[in-house]
XYZ file of C-alpha atoms in Angstrom:
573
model
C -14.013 15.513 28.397
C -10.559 16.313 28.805
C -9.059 18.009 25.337
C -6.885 15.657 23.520
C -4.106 16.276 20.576
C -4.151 13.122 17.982
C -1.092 12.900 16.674
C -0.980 10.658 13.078
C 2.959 10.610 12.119
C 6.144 10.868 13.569
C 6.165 14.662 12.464
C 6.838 17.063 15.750
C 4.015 18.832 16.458
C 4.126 22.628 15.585
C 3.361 24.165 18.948
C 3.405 23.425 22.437
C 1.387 20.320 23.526
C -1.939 19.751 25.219
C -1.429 17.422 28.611
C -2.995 14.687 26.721
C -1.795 12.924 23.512
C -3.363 10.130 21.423
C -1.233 8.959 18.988
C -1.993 6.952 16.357
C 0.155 4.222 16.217
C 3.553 3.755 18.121
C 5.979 5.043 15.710
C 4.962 8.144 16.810
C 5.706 8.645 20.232
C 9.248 7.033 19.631
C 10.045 9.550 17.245
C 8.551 12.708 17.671
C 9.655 12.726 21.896
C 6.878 13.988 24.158
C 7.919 15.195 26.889
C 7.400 13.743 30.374
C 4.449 15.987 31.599
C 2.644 14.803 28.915
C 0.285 11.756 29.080
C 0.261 9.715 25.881
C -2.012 6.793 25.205
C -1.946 4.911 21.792
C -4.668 4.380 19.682
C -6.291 0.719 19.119
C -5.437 0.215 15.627
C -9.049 -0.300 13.980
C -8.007 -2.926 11.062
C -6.510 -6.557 11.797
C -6.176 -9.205 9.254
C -9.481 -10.711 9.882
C -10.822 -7.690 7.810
C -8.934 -8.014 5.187
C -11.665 -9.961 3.043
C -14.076 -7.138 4.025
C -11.730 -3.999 3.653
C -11.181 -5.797 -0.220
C -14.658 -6.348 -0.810
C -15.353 -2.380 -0.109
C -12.452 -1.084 -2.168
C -13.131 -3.112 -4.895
C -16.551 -1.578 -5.324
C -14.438 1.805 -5.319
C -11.697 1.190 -7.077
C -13.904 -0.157 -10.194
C -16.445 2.937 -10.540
C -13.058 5.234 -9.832
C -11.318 3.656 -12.374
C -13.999 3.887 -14.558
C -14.189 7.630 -14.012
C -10.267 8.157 -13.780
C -10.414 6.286 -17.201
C -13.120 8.870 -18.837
C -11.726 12.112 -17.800
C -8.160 10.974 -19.576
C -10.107 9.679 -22.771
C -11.817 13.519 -22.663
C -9.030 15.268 -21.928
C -6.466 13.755 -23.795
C -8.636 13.022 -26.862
C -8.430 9.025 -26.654
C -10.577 6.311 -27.065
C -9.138 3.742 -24.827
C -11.004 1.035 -22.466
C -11.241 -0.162 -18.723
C -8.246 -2.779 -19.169
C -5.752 -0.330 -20.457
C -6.446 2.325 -17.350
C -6.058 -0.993 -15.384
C -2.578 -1.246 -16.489
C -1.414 1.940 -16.804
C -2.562 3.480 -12.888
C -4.881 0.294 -11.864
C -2.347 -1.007 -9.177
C -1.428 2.855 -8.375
C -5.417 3.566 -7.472
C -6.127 0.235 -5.198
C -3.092 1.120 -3.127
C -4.044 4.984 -2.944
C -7.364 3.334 -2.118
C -6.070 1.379 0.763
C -3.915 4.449 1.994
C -7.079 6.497 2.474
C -9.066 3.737 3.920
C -6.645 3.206 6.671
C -6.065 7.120 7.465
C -10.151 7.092 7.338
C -10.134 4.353 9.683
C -7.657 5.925 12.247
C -9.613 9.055 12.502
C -12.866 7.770 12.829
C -11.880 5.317 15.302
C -9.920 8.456 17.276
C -13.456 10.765 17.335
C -15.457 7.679 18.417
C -13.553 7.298 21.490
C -12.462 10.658 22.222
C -15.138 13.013 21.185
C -13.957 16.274 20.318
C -10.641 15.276 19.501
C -8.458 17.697 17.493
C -5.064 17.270 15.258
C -2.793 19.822 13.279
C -3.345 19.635 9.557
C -2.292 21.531 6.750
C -3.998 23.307 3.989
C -1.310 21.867 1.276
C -2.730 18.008 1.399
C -0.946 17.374 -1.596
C 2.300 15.531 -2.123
C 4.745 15.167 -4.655
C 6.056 11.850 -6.082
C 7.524 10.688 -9.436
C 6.403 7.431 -9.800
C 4.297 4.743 -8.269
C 7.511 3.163 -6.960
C 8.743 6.910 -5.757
C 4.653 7.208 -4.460
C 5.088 3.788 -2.403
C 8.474 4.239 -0.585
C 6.893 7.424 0.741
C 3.433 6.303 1.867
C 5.214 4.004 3.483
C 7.671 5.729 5.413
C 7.459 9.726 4.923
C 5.837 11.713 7.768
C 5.720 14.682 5.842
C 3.810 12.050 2.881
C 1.361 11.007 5.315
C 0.984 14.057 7.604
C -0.506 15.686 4.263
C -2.481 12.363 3.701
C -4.215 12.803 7.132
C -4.629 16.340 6.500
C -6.582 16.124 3.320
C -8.560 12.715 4.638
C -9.627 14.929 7.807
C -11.355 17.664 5.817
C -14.217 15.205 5.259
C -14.637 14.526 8.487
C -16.742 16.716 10.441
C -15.911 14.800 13.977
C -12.157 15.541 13.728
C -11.398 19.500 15.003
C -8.462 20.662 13.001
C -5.338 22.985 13.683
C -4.132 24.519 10.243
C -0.567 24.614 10.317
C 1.640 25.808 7.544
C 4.583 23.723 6.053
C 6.788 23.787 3.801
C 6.042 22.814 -0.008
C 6.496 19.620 -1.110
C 9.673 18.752 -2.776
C 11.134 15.704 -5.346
C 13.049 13.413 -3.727
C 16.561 12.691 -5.260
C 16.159 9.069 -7.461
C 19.485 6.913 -6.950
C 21.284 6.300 -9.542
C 23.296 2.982 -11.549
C 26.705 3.297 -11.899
C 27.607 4.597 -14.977
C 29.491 1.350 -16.404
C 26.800 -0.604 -15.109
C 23.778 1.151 -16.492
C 25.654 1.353 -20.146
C 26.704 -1.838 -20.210
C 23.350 -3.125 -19.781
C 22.172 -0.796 -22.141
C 24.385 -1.260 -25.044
C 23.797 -5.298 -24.593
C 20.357 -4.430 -24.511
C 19.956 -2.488 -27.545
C 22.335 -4.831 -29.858
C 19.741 -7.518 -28.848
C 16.915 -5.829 -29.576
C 18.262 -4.876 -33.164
C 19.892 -8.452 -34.053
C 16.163 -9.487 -33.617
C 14.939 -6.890 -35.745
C 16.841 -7.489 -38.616
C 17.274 -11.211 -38.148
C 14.494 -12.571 -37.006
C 10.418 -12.496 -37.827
C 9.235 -12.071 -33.912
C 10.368 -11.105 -30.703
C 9.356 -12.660 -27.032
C 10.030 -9.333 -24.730
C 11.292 -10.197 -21.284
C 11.256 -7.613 -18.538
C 11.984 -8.007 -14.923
C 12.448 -11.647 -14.631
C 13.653 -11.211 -11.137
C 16.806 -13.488 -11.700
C 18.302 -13.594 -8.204
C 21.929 -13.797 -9.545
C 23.587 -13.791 -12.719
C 21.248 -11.566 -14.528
C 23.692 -10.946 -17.790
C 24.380 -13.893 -18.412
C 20.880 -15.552 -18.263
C 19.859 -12.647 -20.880
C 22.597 -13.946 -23.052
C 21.727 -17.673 -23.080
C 18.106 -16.884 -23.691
C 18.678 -14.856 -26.219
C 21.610 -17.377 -28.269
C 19.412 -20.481 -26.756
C 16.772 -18.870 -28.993
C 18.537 -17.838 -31.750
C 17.937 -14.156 -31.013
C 14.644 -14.391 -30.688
C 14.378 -13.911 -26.608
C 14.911 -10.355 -25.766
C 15.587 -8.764 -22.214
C 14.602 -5.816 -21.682
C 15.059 -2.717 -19.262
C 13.310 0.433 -19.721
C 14.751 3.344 -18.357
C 12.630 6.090 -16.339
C 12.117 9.689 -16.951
C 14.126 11.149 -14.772
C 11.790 13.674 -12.399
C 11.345 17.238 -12.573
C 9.191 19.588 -10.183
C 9.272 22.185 -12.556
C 6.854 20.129 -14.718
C 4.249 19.754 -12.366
C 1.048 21.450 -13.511
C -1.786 22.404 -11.271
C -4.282 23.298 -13.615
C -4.593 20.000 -15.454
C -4.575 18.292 -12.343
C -7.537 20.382 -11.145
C -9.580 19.968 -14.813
C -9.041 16.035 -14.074
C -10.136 16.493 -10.670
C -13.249 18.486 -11.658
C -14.216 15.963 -13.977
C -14.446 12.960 -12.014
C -15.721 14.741 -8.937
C -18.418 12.916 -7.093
C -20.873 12.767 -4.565
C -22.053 9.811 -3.488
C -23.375 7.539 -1.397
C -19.906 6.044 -0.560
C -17.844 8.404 1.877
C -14.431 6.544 0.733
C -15.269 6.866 -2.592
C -15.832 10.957 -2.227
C -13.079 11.478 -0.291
C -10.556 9.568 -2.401
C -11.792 10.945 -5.556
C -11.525 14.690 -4.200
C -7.897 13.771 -3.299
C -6.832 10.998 -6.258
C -5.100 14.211 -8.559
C -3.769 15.686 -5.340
C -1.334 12.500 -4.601
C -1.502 10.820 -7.884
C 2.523 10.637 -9.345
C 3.629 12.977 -11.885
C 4.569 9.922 -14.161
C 0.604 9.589 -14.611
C -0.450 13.254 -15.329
C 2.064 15.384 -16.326
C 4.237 12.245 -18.395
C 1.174 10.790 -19.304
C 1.599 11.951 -22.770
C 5.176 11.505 -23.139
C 5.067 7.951 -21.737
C 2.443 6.808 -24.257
C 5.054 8.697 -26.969
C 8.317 6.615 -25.843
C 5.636 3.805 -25.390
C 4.380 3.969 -29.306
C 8.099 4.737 -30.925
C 9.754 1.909 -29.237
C 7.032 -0.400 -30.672
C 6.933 0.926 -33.884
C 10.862 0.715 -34.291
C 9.983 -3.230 -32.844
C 6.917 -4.056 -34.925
C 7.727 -7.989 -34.682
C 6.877 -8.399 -30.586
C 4.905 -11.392 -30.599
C 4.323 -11.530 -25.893
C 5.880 -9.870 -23.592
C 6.877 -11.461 -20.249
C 7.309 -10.181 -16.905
C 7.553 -11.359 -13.246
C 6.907 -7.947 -11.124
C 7.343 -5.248 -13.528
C 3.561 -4.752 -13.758
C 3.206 -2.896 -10.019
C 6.100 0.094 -10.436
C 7.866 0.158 -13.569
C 6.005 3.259 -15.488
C 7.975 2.563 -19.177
C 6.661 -0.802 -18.905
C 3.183 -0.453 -17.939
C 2.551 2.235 -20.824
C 4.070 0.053 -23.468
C 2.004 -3.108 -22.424
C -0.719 -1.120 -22.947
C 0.256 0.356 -25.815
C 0.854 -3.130 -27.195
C -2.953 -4.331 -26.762
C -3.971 -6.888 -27.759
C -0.690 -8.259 -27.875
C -0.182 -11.546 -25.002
C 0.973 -10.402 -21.559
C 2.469 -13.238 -19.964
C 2.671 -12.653 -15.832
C 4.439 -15.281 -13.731
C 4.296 -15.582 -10.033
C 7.157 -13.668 -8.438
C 7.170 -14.615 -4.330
C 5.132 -15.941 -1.473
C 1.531 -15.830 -0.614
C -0.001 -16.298 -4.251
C -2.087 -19.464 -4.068
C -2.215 -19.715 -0.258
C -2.791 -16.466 1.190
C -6.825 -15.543 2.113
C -6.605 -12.310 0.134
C -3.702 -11.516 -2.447
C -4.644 -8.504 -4.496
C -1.535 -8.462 -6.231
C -2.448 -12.079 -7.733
C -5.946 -11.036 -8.322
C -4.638 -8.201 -10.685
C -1.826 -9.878 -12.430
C -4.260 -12.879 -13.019
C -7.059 -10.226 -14.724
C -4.343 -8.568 -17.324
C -2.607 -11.666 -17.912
C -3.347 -13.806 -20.564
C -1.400 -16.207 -19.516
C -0.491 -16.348 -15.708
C 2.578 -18.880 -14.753
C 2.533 -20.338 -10.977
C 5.060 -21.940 -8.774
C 2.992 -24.965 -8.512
C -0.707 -24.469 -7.363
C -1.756 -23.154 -11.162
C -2.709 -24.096 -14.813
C 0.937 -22.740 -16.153
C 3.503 -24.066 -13.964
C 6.806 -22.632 -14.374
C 9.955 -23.225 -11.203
C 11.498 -19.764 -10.739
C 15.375 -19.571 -10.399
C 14.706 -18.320 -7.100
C 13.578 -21.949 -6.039
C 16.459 -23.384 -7.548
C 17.738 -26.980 -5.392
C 21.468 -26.874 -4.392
C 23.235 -29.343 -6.085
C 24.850 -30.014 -2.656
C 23.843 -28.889 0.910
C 25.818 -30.558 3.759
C 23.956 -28.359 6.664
C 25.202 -31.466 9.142
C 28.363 -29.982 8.576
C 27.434 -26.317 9.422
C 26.495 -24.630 12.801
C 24.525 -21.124 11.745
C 20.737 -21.064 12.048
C 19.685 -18.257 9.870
C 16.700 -16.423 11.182
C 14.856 -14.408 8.667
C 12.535 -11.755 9.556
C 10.679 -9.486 7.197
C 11.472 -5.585 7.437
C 8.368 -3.548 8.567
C 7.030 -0.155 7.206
C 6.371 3.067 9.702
C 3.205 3.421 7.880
C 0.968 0.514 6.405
C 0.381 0.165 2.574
C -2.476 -2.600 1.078
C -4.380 -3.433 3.921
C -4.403 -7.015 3.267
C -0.614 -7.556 4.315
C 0.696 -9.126 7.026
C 2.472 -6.597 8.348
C -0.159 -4.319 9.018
C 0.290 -2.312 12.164
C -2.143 -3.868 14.463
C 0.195 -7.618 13.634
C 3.292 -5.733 14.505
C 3.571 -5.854 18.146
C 2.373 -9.561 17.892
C 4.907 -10.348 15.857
C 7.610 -9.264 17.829
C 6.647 -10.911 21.426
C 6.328 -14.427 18.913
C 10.083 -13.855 18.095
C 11.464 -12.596 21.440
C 9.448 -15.643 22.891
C 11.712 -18.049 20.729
C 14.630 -16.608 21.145
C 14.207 -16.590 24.932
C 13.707 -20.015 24.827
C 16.829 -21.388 22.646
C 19.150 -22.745 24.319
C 22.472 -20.627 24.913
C 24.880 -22.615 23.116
C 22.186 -22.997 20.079
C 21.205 -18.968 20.319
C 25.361 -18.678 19.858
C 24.682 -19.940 16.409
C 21.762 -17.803 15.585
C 22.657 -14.988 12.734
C 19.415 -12.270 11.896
C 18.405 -11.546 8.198
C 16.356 -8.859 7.385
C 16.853 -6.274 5.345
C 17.658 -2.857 5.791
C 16.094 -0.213 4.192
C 15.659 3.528 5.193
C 12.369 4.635 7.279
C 11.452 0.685 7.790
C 11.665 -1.027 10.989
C 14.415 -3.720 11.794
C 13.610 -6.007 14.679
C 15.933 -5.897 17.719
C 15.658 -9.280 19.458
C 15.684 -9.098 23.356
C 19.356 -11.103 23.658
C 21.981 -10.015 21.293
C 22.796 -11.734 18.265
C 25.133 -11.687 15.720
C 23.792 -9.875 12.142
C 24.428 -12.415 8.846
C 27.089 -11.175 6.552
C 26.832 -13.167 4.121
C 25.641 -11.128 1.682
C 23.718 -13.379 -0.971
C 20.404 -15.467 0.676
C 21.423 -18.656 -1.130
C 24.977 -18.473 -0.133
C 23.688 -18.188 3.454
C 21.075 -21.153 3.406
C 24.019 -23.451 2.008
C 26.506 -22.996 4.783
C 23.405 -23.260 7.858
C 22.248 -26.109 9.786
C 18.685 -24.628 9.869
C 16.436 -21.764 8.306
C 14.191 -20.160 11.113
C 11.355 -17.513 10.341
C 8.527 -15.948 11.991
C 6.643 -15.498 8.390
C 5.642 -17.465 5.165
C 7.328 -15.724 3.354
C 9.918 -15.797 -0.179
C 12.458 -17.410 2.229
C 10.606 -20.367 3.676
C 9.492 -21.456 -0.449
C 13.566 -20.910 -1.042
C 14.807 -23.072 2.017
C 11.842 -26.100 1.588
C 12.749 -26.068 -2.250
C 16.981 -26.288 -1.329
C 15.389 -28.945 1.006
C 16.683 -27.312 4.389
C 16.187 -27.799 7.589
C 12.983 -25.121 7.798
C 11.445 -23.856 11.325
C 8.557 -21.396 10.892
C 6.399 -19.455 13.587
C 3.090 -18.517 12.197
C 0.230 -17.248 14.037
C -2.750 -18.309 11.851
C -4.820 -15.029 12.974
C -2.421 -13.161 11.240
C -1.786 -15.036 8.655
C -4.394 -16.330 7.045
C -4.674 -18.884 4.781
C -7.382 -19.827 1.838
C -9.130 -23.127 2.790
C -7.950 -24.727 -0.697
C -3.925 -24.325 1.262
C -4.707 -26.097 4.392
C -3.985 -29.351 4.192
C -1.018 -28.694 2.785
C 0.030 -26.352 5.911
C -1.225 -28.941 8.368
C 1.163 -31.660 6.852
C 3.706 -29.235 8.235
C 2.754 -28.582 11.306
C 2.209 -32.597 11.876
C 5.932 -33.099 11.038
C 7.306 -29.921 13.099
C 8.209 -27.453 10.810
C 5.094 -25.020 11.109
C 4.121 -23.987 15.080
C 1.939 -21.877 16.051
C 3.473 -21.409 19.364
C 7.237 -20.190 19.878
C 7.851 -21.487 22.798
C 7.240 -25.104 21.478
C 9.197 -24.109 17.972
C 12.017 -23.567 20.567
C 11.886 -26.302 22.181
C 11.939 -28.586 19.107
C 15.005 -26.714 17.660
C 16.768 -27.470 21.474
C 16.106 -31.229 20.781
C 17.135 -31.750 17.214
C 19.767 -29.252 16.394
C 22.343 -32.103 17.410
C 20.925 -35.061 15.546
C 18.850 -33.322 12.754
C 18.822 -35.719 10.013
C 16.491 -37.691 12.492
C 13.965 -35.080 12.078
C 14.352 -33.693 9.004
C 15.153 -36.822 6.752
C 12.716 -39.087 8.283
C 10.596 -40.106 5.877
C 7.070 -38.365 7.120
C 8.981 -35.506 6.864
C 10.202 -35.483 3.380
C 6.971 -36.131 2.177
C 5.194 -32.975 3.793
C 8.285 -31.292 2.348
C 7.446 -32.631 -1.294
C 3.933 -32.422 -1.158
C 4.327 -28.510 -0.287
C 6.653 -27.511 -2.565
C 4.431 -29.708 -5.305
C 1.946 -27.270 -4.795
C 4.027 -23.902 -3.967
C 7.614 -24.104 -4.577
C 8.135 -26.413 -7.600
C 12.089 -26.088 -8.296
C 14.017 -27.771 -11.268
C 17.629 -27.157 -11.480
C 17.075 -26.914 -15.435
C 14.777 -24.071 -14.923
C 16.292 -22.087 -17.815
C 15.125 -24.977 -19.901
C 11.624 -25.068 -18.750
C 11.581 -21.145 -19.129
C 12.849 -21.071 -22.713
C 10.223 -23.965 -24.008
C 7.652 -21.972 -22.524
C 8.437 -18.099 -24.063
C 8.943 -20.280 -27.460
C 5.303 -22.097 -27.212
């Protein structure tokens, strides 16, 4: 068989090419530039959606005896006695996404040596990378060559059916960490602070709120919790340790690695715990220690914290995670923070918020119900009025994170014929009024529609849904929950094999696809946009209609335009 080069990232190969080129995915062709002698054929992505239930199943099984392990070498090493639950907060998210990172990389080559035997691809003999945080650890996974280039590299020493190049590179070095503006970050600091000591000296407990996710007017919803409550609602921002390469330190990264080494029957499970310390973020090994420090002396200087409440700041924020865990046993109150919880088939994220809450707040389909601000009903929408039809897409990484998402690599392609479909099919004059919405952010994807059209400038989401005629998405996502509960006009395409929804969430989807705002097909989506855009109240204020639209957001998008009483009943219960 004819020698072939598998290339894995958009990273330009290091010497001249073979004839033949397999590259894994098609972000690398586009950016690395073969030339025109050379054949390239892509790789069939091994892992679609209808795996997802699997690919969890698997990891799970890992992730638990890993974290069990990862959780007994730091209670040796560092002389601690803690349990499963606080490891599970600390680095538990950090470890299932690592997980799914070297499942997919595992998949990739395996799948490459199965259908071109003897395969070969350049790898280096640093398959380490450096990263700060888990936040600093995700935005390169998911779209760093250099981050997953050393990812494939140390995957591929395991496997005997890959041929490997050694190449040498460069050492890995910290990224720069934006910063606040300096007004900014002090005045929220100072405000902060004075809160948190008016409480102390005033009042006999303290309900710690961190990353609510407000979507506007953060300062002054922190301010009329915390008079509302007589000082005893406290937000809350932690800041981060600011990174340092200098601090990194091999040798206690090997001693953790040689204590949880393993070999067993589980090939993902060897592999990812020979390469865990390798890619694990210095805010877990080398801060470890000063993290719990901060952790203990900020709740020892506020003894009276009676629950702490957050929306997201479970998954990245480092100061956070080490002081809820710190704080055992004290309440961790979670509350749903965007789409897919309750109707998604697999949502890992709500699996683990749901296991270290002890009390988990929903949008609707839960025990604790509790409307987000983000779901907050205009007061007055006159979309008759307006022409734009906003058309929000989500932004897609290079490189695929959980495995479970939509926007895995083998649903991207898919994707993007469903949208140039519809936008084929508008009519002119209605395309004219069509404005994209996606946001931008560096080493992501941004879908370019086959027919131009005009970007949205408006800068703030709401803003934009009050002055459209219609919301149109290809994804049920955050913005589809926002529209239905501002009770716009809503079109979405959704192709239920890549989206797939728990059998409890249904009906509940059906309802909208009987009254026209969920299709399957594009083409038809079109078509019903052509022949209601002019007359839309017909449509959308029928009354079939309006009930779908309150009997979804009953269950998923519950809104109440006195949300900030709801909240402050609930942190005072």
């Amino acid at each position: 068989m004819a020698d072939y080069l598998l290339q894995t990232t958009g990273r330009a190969p290091s010497e001249s090419l073979p004839s033949r080129v397999v590259i894994a995915g098609d972000w690398c062709g586009k950016i690395t530039g073969f030339e025109a002698n050379v054949c390239t054929v892509t790789l069939d992505y091994p892992i679609n959606c209808a795996d997802a239930l699997w690919i969890k199943c698997e990891i799970d099984a890992v992730f638990d005896e890993l974290l069990r392990k990862v959780g007994a070498a730091y209670n040796k090493l560092f002389g601690l006695d803690k349990d499963a639950k606080y490891y599970k907060i600390v680095v538990g998210r950090w470890i299932y996404h690592f997980l799914h990172n070297v499942y997919e990389k595992r998949a990739i080559l395996n799948r490459a040596s199965l259908k071109y035997p003897g395969i070969w691809l350049e790898s280096c003999g640093k398959t380490h990378a450096w990263s700060f945080d888990s936040d600093d650890y995700s935005q390169q996974s998911y779209s760093s060559h250099d981050f997953n280039f050393r990812m494939y590299s140390g995957v591929a020493e395991f496997l005997s059916s890959i041929r490997k190049r050694h190449v040498d590179i460069d050492e890995a070095l910290p990224r720069q960490r934006g910063a606040e503006l300096a007004f900014g970050a002090n005045l929220k600091s100072g405000v902060q602070s004075l809160a948190c000591e008016i409480n102390r000296m005033l009042r006999d407990r303290m309900t710690l709120v961190v990353s609510p996710n407000y979507p506007r007017c953060g300062l002054y919803n922190r301010l009329w919790f915390f008079l509302k409550s007589g000082g005893e609602i406290v937000h809350y921002k932690f800041p981060p340790l600011h990174p340092s390469f200098e601090k990194r330190d091999p040798s206690l990264r090997k001693c953790l690695a040689r204590i949880i080494h393993c070999n067993g029957k589980s090939e993902l499970q060897n592999i990812a715990s020979s390469l865990i310390f390798n890619f694990m973020p210095e805010s877990f090994v080398e801060h470890f220690a000063t993290y719990r420090e901060q952790a203990q002396v900020w709740l020892k200087r506020y003894p009276k914290i009676s629950r702490i409440f957050t929306t997201n700041a479970i998954h990245t924020d480092e100061p956070f995670k080490y002081l809820v865990a710190e704080a055992q046993p004290l309440d961790l109150w979670i509350s749903q923070h965007g789409a897919g919880y309750g109707f998604s088939e697999v949502q890992s994220s709500e699996d683990y918020e749901r296991e270290i809450a002890n009390r988990y707040f929903t949008w609707g389909w839960g025990e604790n119900v509790l409307p987000h601000p983000k779901l907050l009903p205009a007061r007055r929408i006159e979309y008759k009025k307006n022409n734009a039809i906003v058309f929000t897409l989500p932004t897609v990484s290079e490189y695929a994170g959980v495995l479970e998402s939509y926007f895995i690599a083998s649903n991207y392609q898919r994707t993007l014929c469903l949208s140039d479909q519809l936008v084929e099919y508008l009519s002119s004059e209605i395309l004219s009024n069509v404005v994209l919405r996606q946001r931008e952010i560096k080493g992501f994807r941004m879908y370019k529609p086959p027919i131009e059209v005009r970007e949205d400038e408006i800068p703030d989401f709401h803003d934009s849904l009050k002055r459209a005629r219609l919301h149109l998405s290809n994804h049920i996502g955050t913005p589809v929950l926002e529209s239905l509960a501002m009770n716009v006009p809503t079109v979405v395409i959704c192709d239920p094999t890549i989206q797939r929804m728990r059998l409890s969430a249904a009906p509940f989807f059906e309802r909208l696809k009987d009254v026209q705002i969920l299709f399957e097909d594009p083409v038809k989506a079109a078509h019903h946009i052509n022949s209601v855009y002019a007359s839309i109240d017909d449509w959308w204020m029928c009354d079939s209609t309006q009930a779908a639209v309150r009997s979804f957001c009953s269950r998923f998008a519950q809104s109440d335009r006195n949300w900030k009483t709801a909240w402050l009943n609930a942190l005072r219960s």
